[in-house]
Tab-separated table of N, CA and C in Angstrom:
chain	number	residue	atom	x	y	z
A	233	MET	N	-28.071	-142.383	-83.911
A	233	MET	CA	-29.399	-142.025	-83.299
A	233	MET	C	-29.671	-140.656	-84.393
A	234	SER	N	-30.900	-140.897	-84.746
A	234	SER	CA	-31.502	-139.652	-85.519
A	234	SER	C	-31.720	-138.347	-84.794
A	235	LYS	N	-31.648	-137.387	-85.608
A	235	LYS	CA	-31.762	-136.143	-84.904
A	235	LYS	C	-33.219	-135.894	-84.286
A	236	LYS	N	-34.087	-136.623	-84.619
A	236	LYS	CA	-35.547	-136.542	-84.079
A	236	LYS	C	-35.508	-137.047	-82.724
A	237	THR	N	-34.656	-138.277	-82.770
A	237	THR	CA	-34.644	-138.915	-81.464
A	237	THR	C	-33.834	-138.245	-80.316
A	238	ARG	N	-32.681	-137.507	-80.955
A	238	ARG	CA	-32.039	-136.774	-79.961
A	238	ARG	C	-32.930	-135.535	-79.325
A	239	THR	N	-33.579	-134.859	-80.532
A	239	THR	CA	-34.385	-133.697	-80.057
A	239	THR	C	-35.524	-134.223	-78.989
A	240	ILE	N	-36.179	-134.967	-79.162
A	240	ILE	CA	-37.162	-135.688	-78.280
A	240	ILE	C	-36.513	-136.036	-77.054
A	241	LEU	N	-35.483	-136.738	-76.930
A	241	LEU	CA	-34.635	-137.174	-75.802
A	241	LEU	C	-34.257	-135.865	-74.758
A	242	VAL	N	-33.699	-134.836	-75.504
A	242	VAL	CA	-33.305	-133.674	-74.887
A	242	VAL	C	-34.483	-132.672	-74.180
A	243	MET	N	-35.612	-132.714	-75.101
A	243	MET	CA	-36.694	-131.994	-74.452
A	243	MET	C	-37.454	-132.793	-73.253
A	244	VAL	N	-37.294	-134.150	-73.206
A	244	VAL	CA	-37.842	-134.789	-72.160
A	244	VAL	C	-37.001	-134.587	-70.742
A	245	ILE	N	-35.664	-134.641	-70.978
A	245	ILE	CA	-34.808	-134.263	-70.047
A	245	ILE	C	-35.194	-132.687	-69.535
A	246	ILE	N	-35.279	-131.955	-70.309
A	246	ILE	CA	-35.305	-130.494	-69.962
A	246	ILE	C	-36.884	-130.464	-69.215
A	247	GLU	N	-37.747	-130.886	-69.739
A	247	GLU	CA	-39.139	-130.792	-69.246
A	247	GLU	C	-38.975	-131.589	-67.854
A	248	ALA	N	-38.529	-132.668	-67.635
A	248	ALA	CA	-38.320	-133.383	-66.504
A	248	ALA	C	-37.566	-132.531	-65.492
A	249	GLY	N	-36.629	-131.877	-65.910
A	249	GLY	CA	-35.787	-130.938	-64.896
A	249	GLY	C	-36.747	-129.588	-64.346
A	250	LEU	N	-37.580	-129.147	-65.320
A	250	LEU	CA	-38.374	-128.038	-64.958
A	250	LEU	C	-39.395	-128.478	-64.122
A	251	ALA	N	-40.020	-129.800	-64.399
A	251	ALA	CA	-41.154	-130.433	-63.440
A	251	ALA	C	-40.497	-130.598	-61.924
A	252	GLY	N	-39.435	-131.090	-62.081
A	252	GLY	CA	-38.608	-131.118	-60.648
A	252	GLY	C	-38.580	-129.898	-59.949
A	253	ILE	N	-38.169	-128.821	-60.671
A	253	ILE	CA	-38.040	-127.444	-60.073
A	253	ILE	C	-39.344	-127.119	-59.571
A	254	TRP	N	-40.333	-127.148	-60.301
A	254	TRP	CA	-41.811	-126.842	-59.972
A	254	TRP	C	-42.223	-127.653	-58.861
A	255	TRP	N	-42.017	-129.136	-58.737
A	255	TRP	CA	-42.208	-129.708	-57.532
A	255	TRP	C	-41.583	-129.262	-56.224
A	256	TYR	N	-40.400	-128.956	-56.674
A	256	TYR	CA	-39.622	-128.452	-55.266
A	256	TYR	C	-40.163	-127.194	-54.835
A	257	LEU	N	-40.601	-126.137	-55.642
A	257	LEU	CA	-41.054	-125.028	-55.208
A	257	LEU	C	-42.524	-125.150	-54.705
A	258	ALA	N	-43.182	-125.855	-55.164
A	258	ALA	CA	-44.622	-125.990	-54.409
A	258	ALA	C	-44.447	-126.907	-53.353
A	259	ARG	N	-43.513	-127.603	-53.069
A	259	ARG	CA	-43.428	-128.420	-51.785
A	259	ARG	C	-42.837	-127.262	-50.828
A	260	TYR	N	-41.790	-126.467	-51.306
A	260	TYR	CA	-41.461	-125.340	-50.396
A	260	TYR	C	-42.596	-124.393	-49.895
A	261	GLY	N	-43.354	-124.118	-50.604
A	261	GLY	CA	-44.417	-123.183	-50.284
A	261	GLY	C	-45.470	-123.851	-49.407
A	262	MET	N	-45.678	-125.258	-49.530
A	262	MET	CA	-46.420	-125.842	-48.496
A	262	MET	C	-45.760	-126.042	-47.199
A	263	ASP	N	-44.606	-126.327	-47.326
A	263	ASP	CA	-43.877	-126.601	-46.047
A	263	ASP	C	-43.496	-125.515	-45.114
A	264	ASN	N	-43.303	-124.168	-45.811
A	264	ASN	CA	-43.050	-123.013	-45.320
A	264	ASN	C	-44.028	-121.945	-45.483
A	265	PRO	N	-45.311	-122.093	-45.107
A	265	PRO	CA	-46.208	-121.037	-45.572
A	265	PRO	C	-45.977	-119.523	-44.831
A	266	ASP	N	-45.195	-119.658	-43.760
A	266	ASP	CA	-44.763	-118.327	-43.176
A	266	ASP	C	-43.717	-117.622	-43.932
A	267	ARG	N	-43.048	-118.250	-44.785
A	267	ARG	CA	-41.878	-117.509	-45.535
A	267	ARG	C	-42.290	-117.067	-46.934
A	268	VAL	N	-43.384	-117.450	-47.276
A	268	VAL	CA	-43.844	-117.057	-48.581
A	268	VAL	C	-45.037	-116.240	-48.706
A	269	THR	N	-45.217	-115.521	-49.748
A	269	THR	CA	-46.252	-114.512	-49.937
A	269	THR	C	-47.565	-115.478	-50.162
A	270	PRO	N	-48.997	-114.981	-49.904
A	270	PRO	CA	-50.087	-115.779	-49.912
A	270	PRO	C	-50.437	-116.178	-51.301
A	271	ASP	N	-49.912	-115.494	-52.282
A	271	ASP	CA	-50.086	-115.927	-53.781
A	271	ASP	C	-48.959	-116.772	-54.369
A	272	PHE	N	-48.069	-117.170	-53.416
A	272	PHE	CA	-46.894	-117.888	-54.099
A	272	PHE	C	-47.234	-119.248	-54.889
A	273	GLN	N	-48.273	-119.972	-54.488
A	273	GLN	CA	-48.444	-121.212	-55.155
A	273	GLN	C	-48.939	-120.869	-56.594
A	274	ALA	N	-49.858	-119.708	-56.693
A	274	ALA	CA	-50.284	-119.402	-57.948
A	274	ALA	C	-49.238	-118.780	-58.783
A	275	VAL	N	-48.330	-117.950	-58.398
A	275	VAL	CA	-47.225	-117.314	-59.121
A	275	VAL	C	-46.478	-118.607	-59.644
A	276	VAL	N	-46.016	-119.381	-58.796
A	276	VAL	CA	-45.224	-120.438	-59.102
A	276	VAL	C	-45.756	-121.435	-60.194
A	277	GLY	N	-47.114	-121.707	-59.983
A	277	GLY	CA	-47.897	-122.503	-61.025
A	277	GLY	C	-47.814	-121.708	-62.505
A	278	GLN	N	-48.183	-120.426	-62.538
A	278	GLN	CA	-48.273	-119.696	-63.763
A	278	GLN	C	-46.941	-119.548	-64.370
A	279	THR	N	-45.846	-119.382	-63.572
A	279	THR	CA	-44.504	-119.105	-64.106
A	279	THR	C	-43.851	-120.526	-64.673
A	280	MET	N	-44.026	-121.566	-63.944
A	280	MET	CA	-43.409	-122.721	-64.280
A	280	MET	C	-44.292	-123.305	-65.323
A	281	GLY	N	-45.717	-123.212	-65.485
A	281	GLY	CA	-46.480	-123.586	-66.496
A	281	GLY	C	-46.363	-123.054	-67.948
A	282	MET	N	-45.877	-121.706	-67.830
A	282	MET	CA	-45.685	-120.685	-68.914
A	282	MET	C	-44.155	-121.192	-69.645
A	283	ALA	N	-43.339	-121.595	-68.620
A	283	ALA	CA	-41.921	-121.940	-68.886
A	283	ALA	C	-42.084	-123.322	-69.530
A	284	MET	N	-42.884	-124.261	-69.234
A	284	MET	CA	-42.742	-125.728	-69.723
A	284	MET	C	-43.634	-125.515	-71.037
A	285	GLY	N	-44.669	-124.892	-71.055
A	285	GLY	CA	-45.410	-124.704	-72.192
A	285	GLY	C	-44.730	-124.003	-73.341
A	286	GLY	N	-44.031	-122.886	-73.118
A	286	GLY	CA	-43.207	-122.255	-73.953
A	286	GLY	C	-42.043	-123.221	-74.583
A	287	LEU	N	-41.445	-123.963	-73.560
A	287	LEU	CA	-40.371	-124.982	-74.217
A	287	LEU	C	-41.040	-125.946	-74.820
A	288	LEU	N	-42.095	-126.459	-74.796
A	288	LEU	CA	-42.819	-127.644	-75.338
A	288	LEU	C	-43.223	-126.958	-76.817
A	289	GLY	N	-43.402	-125.771	-76.984
A	289	GLY	CA	-43.912	-125.219	-78.353
A	289	GLY	C	-42.509	-125.232	-79.075
A	290	VAL	N	-41.436	-124.594	-78.635
A	290	VAL	CA	-40.154	-124.828	-78.979
A	290	VAL	C	-39.720	-125.854	-79.457
A	291	GLY	N	-39.857	-126.872	-78.691
A	291	GLY	CA	-39.415	-128.426	-78.909
A	291	GLY	C	-40.366	-128.887	-80.197
A	292	ILE	N	-41.400	-128.472	-80.410
A	292	ILE	CA	-42.270	-129.087	-81.458
A	292	ILE	C	-41.867	-128.503	-82.753
A	293	ILE	N	-41.420	-127.259	-82.641
A	293	ILE	CA	-40.689	-126.715	-83.916
A	293	ILE	C	-39.489	-127.164	-84.139
A	294	LEU	N	-38.625	-127.646	-83.276
A	294	LEU	CA	-37.138	-128.179	-83.138
A	294	LEU	C	-37.342	-129.538	-83.667
A	295	PHE	N	-38.443	-130.477	-83.386
A	295	PHE	CA	-38.670	-131.645	-83.825
A	295	PHE	C	-38.957	-131.695	-85.259
A	296	LEU	N	-39.804	-130.683	-85.745
A	296	LEU	CA	-40.142	-130.601	-87.253
A	296	LEU	C	-38.763	-130.306	-88.080
A	297	VAL	N	-38.051	-129.370	-87.640
A	297	VAL	CA	-36.739	-128.995	-88.276
A	297	VAL	C	-35.878	-130.228	-88.249
A	298	ALA	N	-35.611	-131.119	-87.315
A	298	ALA	CA	-35.035	-132.186	-87.140
A	298	ALA	C	-35.476	-133.294	-88.114
A	299	ALA	N	-36.741	-133.384	-88.154
A	299	ALA	CA	-37.374	-134.238	-89.009
A	299	ALA	C	-37.077	-134.143	-90.561
A	300	ARG	N	-37.013	-132.643	-90.842
A	300	ARG	CA	-36.774	-132.299	-92.104
A	300	ARG	C	-35.157	-132.502	-92.670
A	301	ASN	N	-34.425	-132.305	-91.459
A	301	ASN	CA	-32.965	-132.654	-91.726
A	301	ASN	C	-32.656	-133.835	-91.792
A	302	ASP	N	-33.475	-134.710	-91.155
A	302	ASP	CA	-33.223	-136.162	-91.279
A	302	ASP	C	-33.674	-136.926	-92.758
A	303	ARG	N	-34.673	-136.292	-93.201
A	303	ARG	CA	-35.191	-136.551	-94.398
A	303	ARG	C	-34.229	-136.036	-95.597
A	304	LYS	N	-33.556	-135.053	-95.433
A	304	LYS	CA	-32.628	-134.249	-96.454
A	304	LYS	C	-31.448	-135.230	-96.420
A	305	ALA	N	-31.003	-135.668	-95.190
A	305	ALA	CA	-29.879	-136.566	-94.984
A	305	ALA	C	-30.058	-137.985	-95.709
A	306	ALA	N	-31.265	-138.440	-95.750
A	306	ALA	CA	-31.347	-139.587	-96.157
A	306	ALA	C	-31.503	-139.702	-97.693
A	307	GLN	N	-32.005	-138.379	-98.290
A	307	GLN	CA	-32.124	-138.235	-99.759
A	307	GLN	C	-30.596	-138.172	-100.409
A	308	ASP	N	-29.767	-137.396	-99.574
A	308	ASP	CA	-28.311	-137.032	-99.977
A	308	ASP	C	-27.518	-138.252	-99.772
A	309	LYS	N	-27.801	-139.276	-99.345
A	309	LYS	CA	-26.983	-140.424	-98.888
A	309	LYS	C	-27.047	-141.325	-100.062
A	310	PRO	N	-25.916	-141.615	-100.522
A	310	PRO	CA	-25.813	-142.492	-101.892
A	310	PRO	C	-26.255	-143.830	-101.586
A	311	ASP	N	-26.987	-144.477	-102.656
A	311	ASP	CA	-27.522	-145.863	-102.518
A	311	ASP	C	-26.220	-146.737	-103.101
A	312	ARG	N	-26.144	-147.913	-102.270
A	312	ARG	CA	-25.159	-148.906	-102.610
A	312	ARG	C	-25.792	-150.082	-103.548
């Protein structure tokens, strides 16, 4: 498996985990309006959106580095 593929797979798994946390917190806020502050949904949305967006940005950089490393490995591989 190439490094690009592994990077994409790990990023999808982490983003799915964050989306699950976001879903859980949003549902918690809707199910328990008396236990959360009035701006709970907005704060959760901003926080999780920022976390997921930041991670996606880092993931793009990691993907580009992995692609470069895959190209270098392919060039260094001796031909048969």
